[in-house]
């Protein structure tokens, strides 16, 4: 979505200069038929693209402000990865040690990201566990499919602006609610 919104902004800049080269079919048609009112068409396209971009940004507000706190998982050897890691002080120090280890950096270049974090689990257990939980959110495709089905049931046409994260977690959880404890805290309404 972020890439699509950036493409919309790029298309808007082109259209604002009355260039439709980013729309090959329209560009070819404009060249072949020598349209006189290309400015009017560009105004219409500009208005449409602006509305589309604004709707997408309002529907996905966090998409343009992507969370960078887990970038260290994808590459712990990036310069200044600790500045926005979102880790505790102790784990940040561990990450600095890991990022300074040249042998681990060479190993990182020769294996997949998940293999790397599995291999350093002995030395950097807590970092490895955090990384693996972020890299492997679903143990199988079954859980992913159940989660998607729950989301599609929760987020309907009439409830399309809901944040489904908490509801989805409850819907796919294996934990049974303790109704006895919940009901024990409730007091029945006494009639007069």
PDB file of C-alpha atoms in Angstrom:
ATOM      1  CA  UNK A   1       0.000   0.000   0.000  1.00  0.00           C
ATOM      2  CA  UNK A   2       2.839   2.347   0.814  1.00  0.00           C
ATOM      3  CA  UNK A   3       4.346   1.782  -2.635  1.00  0.00           C
ATOM      4  CA  UNK A   4       0.984   2.349  -4.312  1.00  0.00           C
ATOM      5  CA  UNK A   5       0.448   5.628  -2.434  1.00  0.00           C
ATOM      6  CA  UNK A   6       3.933   6.766  -3.476  1.00  0.00           C
ATOM      7  CA  UNK A   7       3.117   5.856  -7.089  1.00  0.00           C
ATOM      8  CA  UNK A   8      -0.055   7.925  -6.845  1.00  0.00           C
ATOM      9  CA  UNK A   9       2.012  10.881  -5.663  1.00  0.00           C
ATOM     10  CA  UNK A  10       4.446  10.366  -8.553  1.00  0.00           C
ATOM     11  CA  UNK A  11       1.551  10.211 -11.051  1.00  0.00           C
ATOM     12  CA  UNK A  12       0.104  13.378  -9.521  1.00  0.00           C
ATOM     13  CA  UNK A  13       3.370  15.248 -10.072  1.00  0.00           C
ATOM     14  CA  UNK A  14       3.452  14.136 -13.708  1.00  0.00           C
ATOM     15  CA  UNK A  15      -0.176  15.090 -14.320  1.00  0.00           C
ATOM     16  CA  UNK A  16       0.335  18.486 -12.651  1.00  0.00           C
ATOM     17  CA  UNK A  17       2.849  19.193 -15.442  1.00  0.00           C
ATOM     18  CA  UNK A  18       0.169  18.109 -17.974  1.00  0.00           C
ATOM     19  CA  UNK A  19       2.102  14.944 -18.783  1.00  0.00           C
ATOM     20  CA  UNK A  20       0.172  11.694 -19.155  1.00  0.00           C
ATOM     21  CA  UNK A  21       3.238   9.576 -19.984  1.00  0.00           C
ATOM     22  CA  UNK A  22       2.605   7.448 -16.876  1.00  0.00           C
ATOM     23  CA  UNK A  23      -0.663   6.306 -18.498  1.00  0.00           C
ATOM     24  CA  UNK A  24       0.566   4.680 -21.738  1.00  0.00           C
ATOM     25  CA  UNK A  25      -2.862   4.064 -23.269  1.00  0.00           C
ATOM     26  CA  UNK A  26      -3.998   7.644 -22.688  1.00  0.00           C
ATOM     27  CA  UNK A  27      -0.626   8.950 -23.840  1.00  0.00           C
ATOM     28  CA  UNK A  28      -0.862   6.988 -27.106  1.00  0.00           C
ATOM     29  CA  UNK A  29      -4.461   8.112 -27.611  1.00  0.00           C
ATOM     30  CA  UNK A  30      -3.515  11.738 -26.944  1.00  0.00           C
ATOM     31  CA  UNK A  31      -0.652  11.524 -29.471  1.00  0.00           C
ATOM     32  CA  UNK A  32      -2.740   9.774 -32.135  1.00  0.00           C
ATOM     33  CA  UNK A  33      -5.816  11.980 -31.923  1.00  0.00           C
ATOM     34  CA  UNK A  34      -4.107  15.268 -31.024  1.00  0.00           C
ATOM     35  CA  UNK A  35      -6.487  16.154 -28.174  1.00  0.00           C
ATOM     36  CA  UNK A  36      -7.088  19.882 -27.737  1.00  0.00           C
ATOM     37  CA  UNK A  37      -8.384  19.744 -24.180  1.00  0.00           C
ATOM     38  CA  UNK A  38      -5.570  17.745 -22.538  1.00  0.00           C
ATOM     39  CA  UNK A  39      -5.451  20.326 -19.731  1.00  0.00           C
ATOM     40  CA  UNK A  40      -9.089  19.573 -18.846  1.00  0.00           C
ATOM     41  CA  UNK A  41      -8.393  15.835 -18.861  1.00  0.00           C
ATOM     42  CA  UNK A  42      -5.322  16.356 -16.677  1.00  0.00           C
ATOM     43  CA  UNK A  43      -7.410  18.413 -14.226  1.00  0.00           C
ATOM     44  CA  UNK A  44      -9.931  15.565 -13.996  1.00  0.00           C
ATOM     45  CA  UNK A  45      -7.164  12.968 -13.507  1.00  0.00           C
ATOM     46  CA  UNK A  46      -5.460  15.182 -10.913  1.00  0.00           C
ATOM     47  CA  UNK A  47      -8.693  15.506  -8.942  1.00  0.00           C
ATOM     48  CA  UNK A  48      -9.312  11.758  -9.079  1.00  0.00           C
ATOM     49  CA  UNK A  49      -5.752  10.853  -8.038  1.00  0.00           C
ATOM     50  CA  UNK A  50      -5.835  13.359  -5.182  1.00  0.00           C
ATOM     51  CA  UNK A  51      -9.094  11.934  -3.847  1.00  0.00           C
ATOM     52  CA  UNK A  52      -7.826   8.369  -4.205  1.00  0.00           C
ATOM     53  CA  UNK A  53      -4.591   9.173  -2.366  1.00  0.00           C
ATOM     54  CA  UNK A  54      -6.438  11.007   0.415  1.00  0.00           C
ATOM     55  CA  UNK A  55      -8.878   8.108   0.872  1.00  0.00           C
ATOM     56  CA  UNK A  56      -6.080   5.546   1.045  1.00  0.00           C
ATOM     57  CA  UNK A  57      -4.115   7.631   3.547  1.00  0.00           C
ATOM     58  CA  UNK A  58      -7.228   8.097   5.715  1.00  0.00           C
ATOM     59  CA  UNK A  59      -8.107   4.385   5.489  1.00  0.00           C
ATOM     60  CA  UNK A  60      -4.525   3.283   6.249  1.00  0.00           C
ATOM     61  CA  UNK A  61      -3.230   6.108   8.496  1.00  0.00           C
ATOM     62  CA  UNK A  62      -0.143   4.268   9.723  1.00  0.00           C
ATOM     63  CA  UNK A  63       0.987   3.134   6.283  1.00  0.00           C
ATOM     64  CA  UNK A  64       3.068   6.223   5.583  1.00  0.00           C
ATOM     65  CA  UNK A  65       4.554   6.269   9.103  1.00  0.00           C
ATOM     66  CA  UNK A  66       5.954   2.786   9.020  1.00  0.00           C
ATOM     67  CA  UNK A  67       7.244   1.353  12.260  1.00  0.00           C
ATOM     68  CA  UNK A  68      11.021   1.010  11.999  1.00  0.00           C
ATOM     69  CA  UNK A  69      11.541  -0.502  15.457  1.00  0.00           C
ATOM     70  CA  UNK A  70      12.074  -4.015  14.086  1.00  0.00           C
ATOM     71  CA  UNK A  71      14.433  -3.209  11.223  1.00  0.00           C
ATOM     72  CA  UNK A  72      17.269  -4.700  13.271  1.00  0.00           C
ATOM     73  CA  UNK A  73      15.679  -8.118  12.799  1.00  0.00           C
ATOM     74  CA  UNK A  74      16.093  -8.009   9.015  1.00  0.00           C
ATOM     75  CA  UNK A  75      19.656  -6.740   9.256  1.00  0.00           C
ATOM     76  CA  UNK A  76      21.319  -6.274  12.660  1.00  0.00           C
ATOM     77  CA  UNK A  77      24.483  -4.954  10.967  1.00  0.00           C
ATOM     78  CA  UNK A  78      22.975  -1.782   9.491  1.00  0.00           C
ATOM     79  CA  UNK A  79      24.640   1.418  10.651  1.00  0.00           C
ATOM     80  CA  UNK A  80      22.944   2.906  13.742  1.00  0.00           C
ATOM     81  CA  UNK A  81      20.355   0.123  13.923  1.00  0.00           C
ATOM     82  CA  UNK A  82      20.059   0.623  17.680  1.00  0.00           C
ATOM     83  CA  UNK A  83      18.719   4.191  17.544  1.00  0.00           C
ATOM     84  CA  UNK A  84      15.173   3.043  16.799  1.00  0.00           C
ATOM     85  CA  UNK A  85      15.246  -0.587  17.885  1.00  0.00           C
ATOM     86  CA  UNK A  86      12.576  -0.261  20.583  1.00  0.00           C
ATOM     87  CA  UNK A  87      14.526  -2.672  22.812  1.00  0.00           C
ATOM     88  CA  UNK A  88      15.390  -2.424  26.480  1.00  0.00           C
ATOM     89  CA  UNK A  89      18.828  -1.076  27.409  1.00  0.00           C
ATOM     90  CA  UNK A  90      20.219  -4.551  28.095  1.00  0.00           C
ATOM     91  CA  UNK A  91      18.960  -5.939  24.790  1.00  0.00           C
ATOM     92  CA  UNK A  92      20.224  -2.859  22.944  1.00  0.00           C
ATOM     93  CA  UNK A  93      23.681  -3.497  24.399  1.00  0.00           C
ATOM     94  CA  UNK A  94      23.434  -7.128  23.273  1.00  0.00           C
ATOM     95  CA  UNK A  95      22.454  -5.926  19.803  1.00  0.00           C
ATOM     96  CA  UNK A  96      25.460  -3.594  19.713  1.00  0.00           C
ATOM     97  CA  UNK A  97      27.741  -6.529  20.638  1.00  0.00           C
ATOM     98  CA  UNK A  98      26.137  -8.713  17.964  1.00  0.00           C
ATOM     99  CA  UNK A  99      26.396  -5.953  15.325  1.00  0.00           C
ATOM    100  CA  UNK A 100      30.082  -5.471  16.142  1.00  0.00           C
ATOM    101  CA  UNK A 101      30.974  -9.139  15.672  1.00  0.00           C
ATOM    102  CA  UNK A 102      32.603  -9.451  12.217  1.00  0.00           C
ATOM    103  CA  UNK A 103      32.337 -13.265  12.205  1.00  0.00           C
ATOM    104  CA  UNK A 104      28.576 -13.054  12.748  1.00  0.00           C
ATOM    105  CA  UNK A 105      28.312 -10.438  10.016  1.00  0.00           C
ATOM    106  CA  UNK A 106      30.032 -12.797   7.577  1.00  0.00           C
ATOM    107  CA  UNK A 107      27.735 -15.614   8.684  1.00  0.00           C
ATOM    108  CA  UNK A 108      24.700 -13.341   8.187  1.00  0.00           C
ATOM    109  CA  UNK A 109      25.689 -12.790   4.548  1.00  0.00           C
ATOM    110  CA  UNK A 110      25.698 -16.534   3.816  1.00  0.00           C
ATOM    111  CA  UNK A 111      22.439 -17.684   5.418  1.00  0.00           C
ATOM    112  CA  UNK A 112      18.801 -16.640   5.477  1.00  0.00           C
ATOM    113  CA  UNK A 113      17.598 -14.215   8.137  1.00  0.00           C
ATOM    114  CA  UNK A 114      15.710 -16.902  10.063  1.00  0.00           C
ATOM    115  CA  UNK A 115      18.677 -19.303   9.893  1.00  0.00           C
ATOM    116  CA  UNK A 116      20.945 -16.569  11.254  1.00  0.00           C
ATOM    117  CA  UNK A 117      18.717 -15.909  14.258  1.00  0.00           C
ATOM    118  CA  UNK A 118      18.471 -19.647  14.960  1.00  0.00           C
ATOM    119  CA  UNK A 119      22.260 -19.971  14.838  1.00  0.00           C
ATOM    120  CA  UNK A 120      22.880 -17.112  17.307  1.00  0.00           C
ATOM    121  CA  UNK A 121      20.220 -18.331  19.748  1.00  0.00           C
ATOM    122  CA  UNK A 122      22.828 -19.831  22.073  1.00  0.00           C
ATOM    123  CA  UNK A 123      24.734 -16.582  22.488  1.00  0.00           C
ATOM    124  CA  UNK A 124      21.909 -14.040  22.071  1.00  0.00           C
ATOM    125  CA  UNK A 125      18.870 -15.966  23.263  1.00  0.00           C
ATOM    126  CA  UNK A 126      16.510 -13.047  24.007  1.00  0.00           C
ATOM    127  CA  UNK A 127      17.287 -11.222  20.754  1.00  0.00           C
ATOM    128  CA  UNK A 128      16.858 -14.447  18.817  1.00  0.00           C
ATOM    129  CA  UNK A 129      13.491 -15.179  20.433  1.00  0.00           C
ATOM    130  CA  UNK A 130      12.191 -11.672  19.655  1.00  0.00           C
ATOM    131  CA  UNK A 131      13.435 -11.948  16.070  1.00  0.00           C
ATOM    132  CA  UNK A 132      11.959 -15.403  15.529  1.00  0.00           C
ATOM    133  CA  UNK A 133       8.575 -14.403  16.929  1.00  0.00           C
ATOM    134  CA  UNK A 134       8.516 -11.481  14.473  1.00  0.00           C
ATOM    135  CA  UNK A 135       9.738 -13.568  11.531  1.00  0.00           C
ATOM    136  CA  UNK A 136       7.441 -16.528  12.154  1.00  0.00           C
ATOM    137  CA  UNK A 137       4.072 -15.171  13.303  1.00  0.00           C
ATOM    138  CA  UNK A 138       2.258 -18.316  12.151  1.00  0.00           C
ATOM    139  CA  UNK A 139       3.500 -21.831  12.786  1.00  0.00           C
ATOM    140  CA  UNK A 140       1.537 -23.100   9.812  1.00  0.00           C
ATOM    141  CA  UNK A 141      -0.668 -21.810   7.036  1.00  0.00           C
ATOM    142  CA  UNK A 142      -3.682 -23.130   8.946  1.00  0.00           C
ATOM    143  CA  UNK A 143      -3.341 -20.409  11.602  1.00  0.00           C
ATOM    144  CA  UNK A 144      -2.870 -17.774   8.915  1.00  0.00           C
ATOM    145  CA  UNK A 145      -6.023 -18.943   7.125  1.00  0.00           C
ATOM    146  CA  UNK A 146      -8.017 -19.018  10.370  1.00  0.00           C
ATOM    147  CA  UNK A 147      -6.816 -15.521  11.188  1.00  0.00           C
ATOM    148  CA  UNK A 148      -7.770 -14.214   7.741  1.00  0.00           C
ATOM    149  CA  UNK A 149     -11.203 -15.857   7.951  1.00  0.00           C
ATOM    150  CA  UNK A 150     -11.802 -14.320  11.372  1.00  0.00           C
ATOM    151  CA  UNK A 151     -10.753 -10.924  10.045  1.00  0.00           C
ATOM    152  CA  UNK A 152     -13.115 -11.179   7.063  1.00  0.00           C
ATOM    153  CA  UNK A 153     -15.997 -12.073   9.403  1.00  0.00           C
ATOM    154  CA  UNK A 154     -15.216  -9.208  11.780  1.00  0.00           C
ATOM    155  CA  UNK A 155     -14.526  -6.542   9.161  1.00  0.00           C
ATOM    156  CA  UNK A 156     -17.649  -6.369   7.020  1.00  0.00           C
ATOM    157  CA  UNK A 157     -18.960  -3.745   4.630  1.00  0.00           C
ATOM    158  CA  UNK A 158     -20.784  -2.016   7.485  1.00  0.00           C
ATOM    159  CA  UNK A 159     -17.877  -2.237   9.935  1.00  0.00           C
ATOM    160  CA  UNK A 160     -15.048  -1.373   7.557  1.00  0.00           C
ATOM    161  CA  UNK A 161     -13.321   1.226   9.747  1.00  0.00           C
ATOM    162  CA  UNK A 162     -12.864  -1.011  12.773  1.00  0.00           C
ATOM    163  CA  UNK A 163      -9.418  -1.893  13.997  1.00  0.00           C
ATOM    164  CA  UNK A 164      -9.581  -5.676  13.886  1.00  0.00           C
ATOM    165  CA  UNK A 165      -6.304  -6.556  15.576  1.00  0.00           C
ATOM    166  CA  UNK A 166      -7.613  -7.169  19.119  1.00  0.00           C
ATOM    167  CA  UNK A 167     -10.845  -8.804  17.946  1.00  0.00           C
ATOM    168  CA  UNK A 168      -8.915 -11.068  15.560  1.00  0.00           C
ATOM    169  CA  UNK A 169      -6.543 -12.169  18.327  1.00  0.00           C
ATOM    170  CA  UNK A 170      -9.499 -13.126  20.522  1.00  0.00           C
ATOM    171  CA  UNK A 171     -11.228 -14.906  17.642  1.00  0.00           C
ATOM    172  CA  UNK A 172      -8.266 -17.193  16.864  1.00  0.00           C
ATOM    173  CA  UNK A 173      -7.048 -17.746  20.437  1.00  0.00           C
ATOM    174  CA  UNK A 174      -7.137 -21.252  21.909  1.00  0.00           C
ATOM    175  CA  UNK A 175      -7.566 -19.863  25.415  1.00  0.00           C
ATOM    176  CA  UNK A 176     -11.026 -20.523  26.819  1.00  0.00           C
ATOM    177  CA  UNK A 177     -12.598 -17.682  28.789  1.00  0.00           C
ATOM    178  CA  UNK A 178     -13.070 -18.393  32.502  1.00  0.00           C
ATOM    179  CA  UNK A 179     -16.779 -17.662  32.634  1.00  0.00           C
ATOM    180  CA  UNK A 180     -17.022 -18.653  36.313  1.00  0.00           C
ATOM    181  CA  UNK A 181     -14.498 -15.969  37.276  1.00  0.00           C
ATOM    182  CA  UNK A 182     -16.108 -13.374  35.021  1.00  0.00           C
ATOM    183  CA  UNK A 183     -19.604 -14.094  36.322  1.00  0.00           C
ATOM    184  CA  UNK A 184     -18.453 -14.186  39.955  1.00  0.00           C
ATOM    185  CA  UNK A 185     -17.358 -10.545  39.611  1.00  0.00           C
ATOM    186  CA  UNK A 186     -20.781  -9.506  38.329  1.00  0.00           C
ATOM    187  CA  UNK A 187     -23.609  -8.810  40.717  1.00  0.00           C
ATOM    188  CA  UNK A 188     -27.138  -9.648  39.632  1.00  0.00           C
ATOM    189  CA  UNK A 189     -29.554  -6.771  39.417  1.00  0.00           C
ATOM    190  CA  UNK A 190     -31.958  -6.956  42.313  1.00  0.00           C
ATOM    191  CA  UNK A 191     -35.579  -6.137  41.562  1.00  0.00           C
ATOM    192  CA  UNK A 192     -37.341  -3.672  43.860  1.00  0.00           C
TER     193      UNK A 192
END
